[in-house]
Amino acid sequence: MNRYHESMEHCAPPPELETRLREAVLSADPERNTHPAVFRPRGFFRKALLAAVLAVALTLSVGAAVLVHWDDIFTDRFGPEGAETPMAEKAFQPVNVSSVCDDVTLTIREGLVDEKSIYLILDYQLPDTVDPETVEMAYNSREDTQKDDIELPSITYYATDDVAWDDLKAAEQDTWATLDWTDPLTRLFYGKSENTLSRTGRVNGSSGLGEAGYDPVTNTLSYLCYITGDDDELDLTAQPLTLLVTPPVLRVNGVDTAVTDHPAILTFQPMAVSQTLTGSYRHDGFFARAVLSPMSIYVEVSGGTAYQDMGDLARDTSLVLLDGSVLPAADLILGYTGSGGRDTDDSFLFSASFTSQFQQLLDVSQVAAVQVGDIQIPLE
């Protein structure tokens, strides 16, 4: 857990946010259990190496040619062999879409897309009033001192039609004027509050954000971000996707200053060749469902379980390959978010689900089924 999330443990929201921002949180399922995957890609993913059997059986990269010429940010995330896979070729989208939001410009350079998961390379060009030398100094020293840093923004995703910046500004600018963007809770919960965009379809699920560089020449911060939706009915490629990005916070000599006084938005249309597999199992009132893509896995069970939390479900899930071998999902994923519910006074969950991203792109053509405990869910 990085210092951004640690800071949230010790901060209270400003009084004016109490009703608006906490309502969504307090109304959430009390059984929901999340493990947010906020990361710094250049350090974290070099440590996330798969077993040799996965590299051979599920990445199809041995002796292959490069199929996708993507940014080095994706290479840091998925390894140099990722660009050599058919999975990457089908998922890769050169987006190159920008949005000017007053003094801030957002750009999505590239994406990896399927129906349930999206990885994006996002650029945030800072206002001209923000000194590049100060940002560069804070960015380069952020791991060595508690005084200087450039804090991560918060990103919220909405499945919606194109949203005009001027329309959003007109509807929300009075609210923005009351918010302290240096407060981590404000950055975290604004996108989840009842703002104008939330009424059009916020995407719930597992998400993450990591630093990917700073260019002082253009005064631009780069990020690698992702979202995996946990709504069975939602196809992320079926409509435009809007990102709402709160202001990064510059910390100099221990003093926090938001780089601007408003969030920014960008809308684009995700596109990809479908690679997602689904399957379900039903017997004597017990139901299980699995959704598998090269980037993520979603599993849900209901009708009574032997699990006390969602981690038990994740640890009890495996992939069954066409050759009959079985790979535990826990060896392949980065962590999970999940939810569950139980009957009164029952120590076991009646229903549970989890969502997670894979460490490397998964060759789903080699997977026959998802196994949960003693049952197998055939995939199609």
PDB file of C-alpha atoms in Angstrom, residues 14-222:
ATOM      1  CA  PRO A  14     -14.172  18.373   5.097  1.00  0.00           C
ATOM      2  CA  PRO A  15     -17.559  19.053   6.755  1.00  0.00           C
ATOM      3  CA  GLU A  16     -19.173  20.106   3.489  1.00  0.00           C
ATOM      4  CA  LEU A  17     -18.433  16.661   2.049  1.00  0.00           C
ATOM      5  CA  GLU A  18     -19.990  14.710   4.903  1.00  0.00           C
ATOM      6  CA  THR A  19     -23.433  14.267   3.374  1.00  0.00           C
ATOM      7  CA  ARG A  20     -22.488  14.186  -0.286  1.00  0.00           C
ATOM      8  CA  LEU A  21     -19.388  12.025  -0.370  1.00  0.00           C
ATOM      9  CA  ARG A  22     -20.008   9.566   2.455  1.00  0.00           C
ATOM     10  CA  GLU A  23     -23.550   8.669   1.453  1.00  0.00           C
ATOM     11  CA  ALA A  24     -22.380   6.443  -1.374  1.00  0.00           C
ATOM     12  CA  VAL A  25     -19.853   4.727   0.855  1.00  0.00           C
ATOM     13  CA  LEU A  26     -22.184   4.158   3.792  1.00  0.00           C
ATOM     14  CA  SER A  27     -24.874   2.742   1.519  1.00  0.00           C
ATOM     15  CA  ALA A  28     -22.507   0.146   0.049  1.00  0.00           C
ATOM     16  CA  ASP A  29     -22.827  -3.572   0.823  1.00  0.00           C
ATOM     17  CA  PRO A  30     -21.354  -4.022   4.322  1.00  0.00           C
ATOM     18  CA  GLU A  31     -19.929  -7.355   3.229  1.00  0.00           C
ATOM     19  CA  ARG A  32     -17.987  -5.798   0.365  1.00  0.00           C
ATOM     20  CA  ASN A  33     -14.246  -6.387   0.754  1.00  0.00           C
ATOM     21  CA  THR A  34     -11.787  -4.637  -1.520  1.00  0.00           C
ATOM     22  CA  HIS A  35      -8.037  -4.769  -1.918  1.00  0.00           C
ATOM     23  CA  PRO A  36      -7.192  -1.772  -4.124  1.00  0.00           C
ATOM     24  CA  ALA A  37      -4.345  -2.371  -6.524  1.00  0.00           C
ATOM     25  CA  VAL A  38      -2.629   0.991  -6.732  1.00  0.00           C
ATOM     26  CA  PHE A  39       0.852   0.488  -8.073  1.00  0.00           C
ATOM     27  CA  ARG A  40       4.008   2.061  -9.427  1.00  0.00           C
ATOM     28  CA  PRO A  41       4.554  -0.059 -12.572  1.00  0.00           C
ATOM     29  CA  ARG A  42       8.296   0.314 -13.047  1.00  0.00           C
ATOM     30  CA  GLY A  43       9.036  -1.171  -9.647  1.00  0.00           C
ATOM     31  CA  PHE A  44       6.135  -3.468  -8.954  1.00  0.00           C
ATOM     32  CA  PHE A  45       5.738  -5.489 -12.106  1.00  0.00           C
ATOM     33  CA  ARG A  46       9.361  -6.484 -12.413  1.00  0.00           C
ATOM     34  CA  LYS A  47       8.766  -8.452  -9.230  1.00  0.00           C
ATOM     35  CA  ALA A  48       5.587 -10.101 -10.552  1.00  0.00           C
ATOM     36  CA  LEU A  49       6.990 -13.062 -12.470  1.00  0.00           C
ATOM     37  CA  LEU A  50       4.925 -16.125 -13.395  1.00  0.00           C
ATOM     38  CA  ALA A  51       5.983 -19.735 -13.057  1.00  0.00           C
ATOM     39  CA  ALA A  52       7.695 -21.201 -16.132  1.00  0.00           C
ATOM     40  CA  VAL A  53       4.704 -23.397 -16.907  1.00  0.00           C
ATOM     41  CA  LEU A  54       2.504 -20.313 -17.325  1.00  0.00           C
ATOM     42  CA  ALA A  55       5.012 -18.531 -19.517  1.00  0.00           C
ATOM     43  CA  VAL A  56       5.191 -21.497 -21.871  1.00  0.00           C
ATOM     44  CA  ALA A  57       1.592 -22.678 -21.827  1.00  0.00           C
ATOM     45  CA  LEU A  58      -0.316 -19.428 -21.694  1.00  0.00           C
ATOM     46  CA  THR A  59       1.667 -16.609 -23.327  1.00  0.00           C
ATOM     47  CA  LEU A  60       2.620 -18.187 -26.668  1.00  0.00           C
ATOM     48  CA  SER A  61       5.708 -16.007 -26.852  1.00  0.00           C
ATOM     49  CA  VAL A  62       8.585 -18.438 -27.351  1.00  0.00           C
ATOM     50  CA  GLY A  63      10.360 -17.500 -30.567  1.00  0.00           C
ATOM     51  CA  ALA A  64       7.477 -15.295 -31.689  1.00  0.00           C
ATOM     52  CA  ALA A  65       7.710 -12.064 -33.661  1.00  0.00           C
ATOM     53  CA  VAL A  66       6.535  -8.705 -32.356  1.00  0.00           C
ATOM     54  CA  LEU A  67       2.876  -8.276 -33.313  1.00  0.00           C
ATOM     55  CA  VAL A  68       2.179  -4.996 -31.506  1.00  0.00           C
ATOM     56  CA  HIS A  69       4.428  -1.932 -31.413  1.00  0.00           C
ATOM     57  CA  TRP A  70       3.216  -0.476 -28.167  1.00  0.00           C
ATOM     58  CA  ASP A  71       4.627   2.012 -25.695  1.00  0.00           C
ATOM     59  CA  ASP A  72       7.343   0.933 -23.262  1.00  0.00           C
ATOM     60  CA  ILE A  73       4.846   1.542 -20.457  1.00  0.00           C
ATOM     61  CA  PHE A  74       2.951  -1.549 -21.590  1.00  0.00           C
ATOM     62  CA  THR A  75       6.232  -3.436 -21.875  1.00  0.00           C
ATOM     63  CA  ASP A  76       6.955  -2.592 -18.229  1.00  0.00           C
ATOM     64  CA  ARG A  77       3.523  -3.910 -17.286  1.00  0.00           C
ATOM     65  CA  PHE A  78       3.250  -7.064 -19.408  1.00  0.00           C
ATOM     66  CA  GLY A  79       6.893  -7.818 -20.209  1.00  0.00           C
ATOM     67  CA  PRO A  80       8.645  -7.693 -23.599  1.00  0.00           C
ATOM     68  CA  GLU A  81       7.003 -10.980 -24.588  1.00  0.00           C
ATOM     69  CA  GLY A  82       3.527  -9.458 -24.264  1.00  0.00           C
ATOM     70  CA  ALA A  83       3.838  -7.650 -27.619  1.00  0.00           C
ATOM     71  CA  GLU A  84       4.554 -11.003 -29.274  1.00  0.00           C
ATOM     72  CA  THR A  85       1.158 -12.510 -28.420  1.00  0.00           C
ATOM     73  CA  PRO A  86      -2.078 -12.705 -30.425  1.00  0.00           C
ATOM     74  CA  MET A  87      -3.862 -11.592 -27.265  1.00  0.00           C
ATOM     75  CA  ALA A  88      -2.098  -8.234 -27.389  1.00  0.00           C
ATOM     76  CA  GLU A  89      -2.721  -7.865 -31.110  1.00  0.00           C
ATOM     77  CA  LYS A  90      -6.478  -8.319 -30.620  1.00  0.00           C
ATOM     78  CA  ALA A  91      -6.666  -6.056 -27.569  1.00  0.00           C
ATOM     79  CA  PHE A  92      -4.367  -3.208 -28.613  1.00  0.00           C
ATOM     80  CA  GLN A  93      -5.970   0.130 -29.497  1.00  0.00           C
ATOM     81  CA  PRO A  94      -3.935   3.212 -30.535  1.00  0.00           C
ATOM     82  CA  VAL A  95      -6.386   5.742 -29.098  1.00  0.00           C
ATOM     83  CA  ASN A  96      -4.628   9.137 -29.424  1.00  0.00           C
ATOM     84  CA  VAL A  97      -7.557  11.178 -28.077  1.00  0.00           C
ATOM     85  CA  SER A  98      -7.143  14.462 -26.153  1.00  0.00           C
ATOM     86  CA  SER A  99      -9.454  16.668 -24.132  1.00  0.00           C
ATOM     87  CA  VAL A 100      -8.765  20.283 -23.142  1.00  0.00           C
ATOM     88  CA  CYS A 101     -10.358  21.133 -19.787  1.00  0.00           C
ATOM     89  CA  ASP A 102      -9.521  24.798 -19.227  1.00  0.00           C
ATOM     90  CA  ASP A 103      -5.897  24.798 -18.022  1.00  0.00           C
ATOM     91  CA  VAL A 104      -5.467  20.988 -18.139  1.00  0.00           C
ATOM     92  CA  THR A 105      -5.155  18.636 -21.122  1.00  0.00           C
ATOM     93  CA  LEU A 106      -5.801  14.894 -20.859  1.00  0.00           C
ATOM     94  CA  THR A 107      -4.609  12.465 -23.531  1.00  0.00           C
ATOM     95  CA  ILE A 108      -5.122   8.716 -23.864  1.00  0.00           C
ATOM     96  CA  ARG A 109      -2.277   7.452 -26.004  1.00  0.00           C
ATOM     97  CA  GLU A 110      -2.879   3.709 -26.175  1.00  0.00           C
ATOM     98  CA  GLY A 111      -5.111   1.068 -24.680  1.00  0.00           C
ATOM     99  CA  LEU A 112      -5.523  -2.655 -24.194  1.00  0.00           C
ATOM    100  CA  VAL A 113      -9.221  -3.441 -24.362  1.00  0.00           C
ATOM    101  CA  ASP A 114     -11.711  -6.244 -23.953  1.00  0.00           C
ATOM    102  CA  GLU A 115     -15.350  -6.342 -22.918  1.00  0.00           C
ATOM    103  CA  LYS A 116     -14.600  -6.401 -19.191  1.00  0.00           C
ATOM    104  CA  SER A 117     -11.135  -4.831 -18.787  1.00  0.00           C
ATOM    105  CA  ILE A 118      -9.266  -1.806 -20.074  1.00  0.00           C
ATOM    106  CA  TYR A 119      -5.664  -0.689 -19.560  1.00  0.00           C
ATOM    107  CA  LEU A 120      -4.839   2.863 -20.635  1.00  0.00           C
ATOM    108  CA  ILE A 121      -1.746   5.041 -20.958  1.00  0.00           C
ATOM    109  CA  LEU A 122      -2.962   8.433 -19.769  1.00  0.00           C
ATOM    110  CA  ASP A 123      -1.117  11.762 -20.020  1.00  0.00           C
ATOM    111  CA  TYR A 124      -1.994  14.697 -17.760  1.00  0.00           C
ATOM    112  CA  GLN A 125      -0.534  17.981 -19.043  1.00  0.00           C
ATOM    113  CA  LEU A 126      -0.234  20.350 -16.111  1.00  0.00           C
ATOM    114  CA  PRO A 127      -1.307  24.003 -16.204  1.00  0.00           C
ATOM    115  CA  ASP A 128       1.219  26.593 -17.379  1.00  0.00           C
ATOM    116  CA  THR A 129       1.176  28.041 -13.864  1.00  0.00           C
ATOM    117  CA  VAL A 130       2.801  24.890 -12.463  1.00  0.00           C
ATOM    118  CA  ASP A 131       6.598  25.124 -12.550  1.00  0.00           C
ATOM    119  CA  PRO A 132       8.161  22.111 -14.379  1.00  0.00           C
ATOM    120  CA  GLU A 133      11.383  22.318 -12.382  1.00  0.00           C
ATOM    121  CA  THR A 134       9.471  22.071  -9.112  1.00  0.00           C
ATOM    122  CA  VAL A 135       7.423  19.130 -10.376  1.00  0.00           C
ATOM    123  CA  GLU A 136      10.500  17.315 -11.661  1.00  0.00           C
ATOM    124  CA  MET A 137      12.287  17.781  -8.347  1.00  0.00           C
ATOM    125  CA  ALA A 138       9.275  16.492  -6.402  1.00  0.00           C
ATOM    126  CA  TYR A 139       8.740  13.583  -8.806  1.00  0.00           C
ATOM    127  CA  ASN A 140      12.360  12.433  -8.646  1.00  0.00           C
ATOM    128  CA  SER A 141      12.627  12.747  -4.863  1.00  0.00           C
ATOM    129  CA  ARG A 142       9.229  11.336  -3.895  1.00  0.00           C
ATOM    130  CA  GLU A 143      10.646   8.000  -2.697  1.00  0.00           C
ATOM    131  CA  ASP A 144      13.452   9.577  -0.655  1.00  0.00           C
ATOM    132  CA  THR A 145      11.669  12.214   1.381  1.00  0.00           C
ATOM    133  CA  GLN A 146       8.332  12.803   3.044  1.00  0.00           C
ATOM    134  CA  LYS A 147       8.511  16.493   2.130  1.00  0.00           C
ATOM    135  CA  ASP A 148       8.344  16.362  -1.675  1.00  0.00           C
ATOM    136  CA  ASP A 149       5.986  14.315  -3.833  1.00  0.00           C
ATOM    137  CA  ILE A 150       3.467  14.519  -6.641  1.00  0.00           C
ATOM    138  CA  GLU A 151       0.435  12.645  -5.333  1.00  0.00           C
ATOM    139  CA  LEU A 152      -1.614  10.408  -7.602  1.00  0.00           C
ATOM    140  CA  PRO A 153      -4.982  11.683  -8.791  1.00  0.00           C
ATOM    141  CA  SER A 154      -8.101   9.583  -8.518  1.00  0.00           C
ATOM    142  CA  ILE A 155      -9.775   8.263 -11.694  1.00  0.00           C
ATOM    143  CA  THR A 156     -13.429   7.289 -12.008  1.00  0.00           C
ATOM    144  CA  TYR A 157     -14.900   5.612 -15.098  1.00  0.00           C
ATOM    145  CA  TYR A 158     -18.366   6.097 -16.592  1.00  0.00           C
ATOM    146  CA  ALA A 159     -20.040   4.122 -19.377  1.00  0.00           C
ATOM    147  CA  THR A 160     -21.829   6.969 -21.097  1.00  0.00           C
ATOM    148  CA  ASP A 161     -22.275   8.988 -24.235  1.00  0.00           C
ATOM    149  CA  ASP A 162     -19.802  11.756 -24.996  1.00  0.00           C
ATOM    150  CA  VAL A 163     -19.739  14.379 -22.244  1.00  0.00           C
ATOM    151  CA  ALA A 164     -18.834  17.985 -23.053  1.00  0.00           C
ATOM    152  CA  TRP A 165     -16.399  19.679 -20.676  1.00  0.00           C
ATOM    153  CA  ASP A 166     -18.321  22.960 -20.779  1.00  0.00           C
ATOM    154  CA  ASP A 167     -21.560  21.192 -19.782  1.00  0.00           C
ATOM    155  CA  LEU A 168     -19.907  19.418 -16.862  1.00  0.00           C
ATOM    156  CA  LYS A 169     -18.217  22.627 -15.726  1.00  0.00           C
ATOM    157  CA  ALA A 170     -21.493  24.551 -15.807  1.00  0.00           C
ATOM    158  CA  ALA A 171     -23.217  21.883 -13.714  1.00  0.00           C
ATOM    159  CA  GLU A 172     -20.442  21.246 -11.182  1.00  0.00           C
ATOM    160  CA  GLN A 173     -18.254  24.335 -10.828  1.00  0.00           C
ATOM    161  CA  ASP A 174     -20.132  25.631  -7.771  1.00  0.00           C
ATOM    162  CA  THR A 175     -19.478  22.317  -6.038  1.00  0.00           C
ATOM    163  CA  TRP A 176     -15.809  22.278  -7.096  1.00  0.00           C
ATOM    164  CA  ALA A 177     -15.345  25.665  -5.453  1.00  0.00           C
ATOM    165  CA  THR A 178     -16.250  24.116  -2.057  1.00  0.00           C
ATOM    166  CA  LEU A 179     -13.859  21.153  -2.282  1.00  0.00           C
ATOM    167  CA  ASP A 180     -10.330  20.805  -0.981  1.00  0.00           C
ATOM    168  CA  TRP A 181      -8.571  18.734  -3.648  1.00  0.00           C
ATOM    169  CA  THR A 182      -5.549  18.240  -1.387  1.00  0.00           C
ATOM    170  CA  ASP A 183      -7.732  16.040   0.841  1.00  0.00           C
ATOM    171  CA  PRO A 184      -7.271  12.380  -0.179  1.00  0.00           C
ATOM    172  CA  LEU A 185     -10.902  11.582   0.667  1.00  0.00           C
ATOM    173  CA  THR A 186     -12.102  14.321  -1.653  1.00  0.00           C
ATOM    174  CA  ARG A 187     -10.019  12.921  -4.500  1.00  0.00           C
ATOM    175  CA  LEU A 188     -11.157   9.388  -3.774  1.00  0.00           C
ATOM    176  CA  PHE A 189     -14.877   9.910  -3.273  1.00  0.00           C
ATOM    177  CA  TYR A 190     -15.806  12.819  -5.519  1.00  0.00           C
ATOM    178  CA  GLY A 191     -16.184  10.549  -8.553  1.00  0.00           C
ATOM    179  CA  LYS A 192     -18.355   8.171  -6.515  1.00  0.00           C
ATOM    180  CA  SER A 193     -20.622  10.903  -5.151  1.00  0.00           C
ATOM    181  CA  GLU A 194     -23.867  11.995  -6.745  1.00  0.00           C
ATOM    182  CA  ASN A 195     -22.245  14.259  -9.296  1.00  0.00           C
ATOM    183  CA  THR A 196     -23.522  14.887 -12.810  1.00  0.00           C
ATOM    184  CA  LEU A 197     -21.549  12.023 -14.358  1.00  0.00           C
ATOM    185  CA  SER A 198     -22.563   9.457 -11.717  1.00  0.00           C
ATOM    186  CA  ARG A 199     -26.142   9.691 -12.904  1.00  0.00           C
ATOM    187  CA  THR A 200     -25.096   8.383 -16.337  1.00  0.00           C
ATOM    188  CA  GLY A 201     -23.540   5.060 -15.320  1.00  0.00           C
ATOM    189  CA  ARG A 202     -20.447   4.750 -13.149  1.00  0.00           C
ATOM    190  CA  VAL A 203     -18.391   1.596 -13.775  1.00  0.00           C
ATOM    191  CA  ASN A 204     -17.861  -0.409 -10.590  1.00  0.00           C
ATOM    192  CA  GLY A 205     -15.114  -2.986 -10.281  1.00  0.00           C
ATOM    193  CA  SER A 206     -11.422  -3.459  -9.713  1.00  0.00           C
ATOM    194  CA  SER A 207      -9.229  -0.532 -10.710  1.00  0.00           C
ATOM    195  CA  GLY A 208      -5.677   0.699 -10.307  1.00  0.00           C
ATOM    196  CA  LEU A 209      -3.369   3.580 -11.137  1.00  0.00           C
ATOM    197  CA  GLY A 210       0.393   3.829 -11.351  1.00  0.00           C
ATOM    198  CA  GLU A 211       3.001   6.423 -12.224  1.00  0.00           C
ATOM    199  CA  ALA A 212       4.638   5.976 -15.611  1.00  0.00           C
ATOM    200  CA  GLY A 213       6.824   9.055 -16.006  1.00  0.00           C
ATOM    201  CA  TYR A 214       7.116  12.830 -16.102  1.00  0.00           C
ATOM    202  CA  ASP A 215       8.219  14.949 -19.084  1.00  0.00           C
ATOM    203  CA  PRO A 216       9.390  18.410 -17.958  1.00  0.00           C
ATOM    204  CA  VAL A 217       9.565  19.671 -21.561  1.00  0.00           C
ATOM    205  CA  THR A 218       5.797  19.314 -21.999  1.00  0.00           C
ATOM    206  CA  ASN A 219       5.042  19.475 -18.235  1.00  0.00           C
ATOM    207  CA  THR A 220       3.159  16.193 -18.530  1.00  0.00           C
ATOM    208  CA  LEU A 221       2.629  13.383 -16.025  1.00  0.00           C
ATOM    209  CA  SER A 222       1.991   9.918 -17.461  1.00  0.00           C
TER     210      SER A 222
END
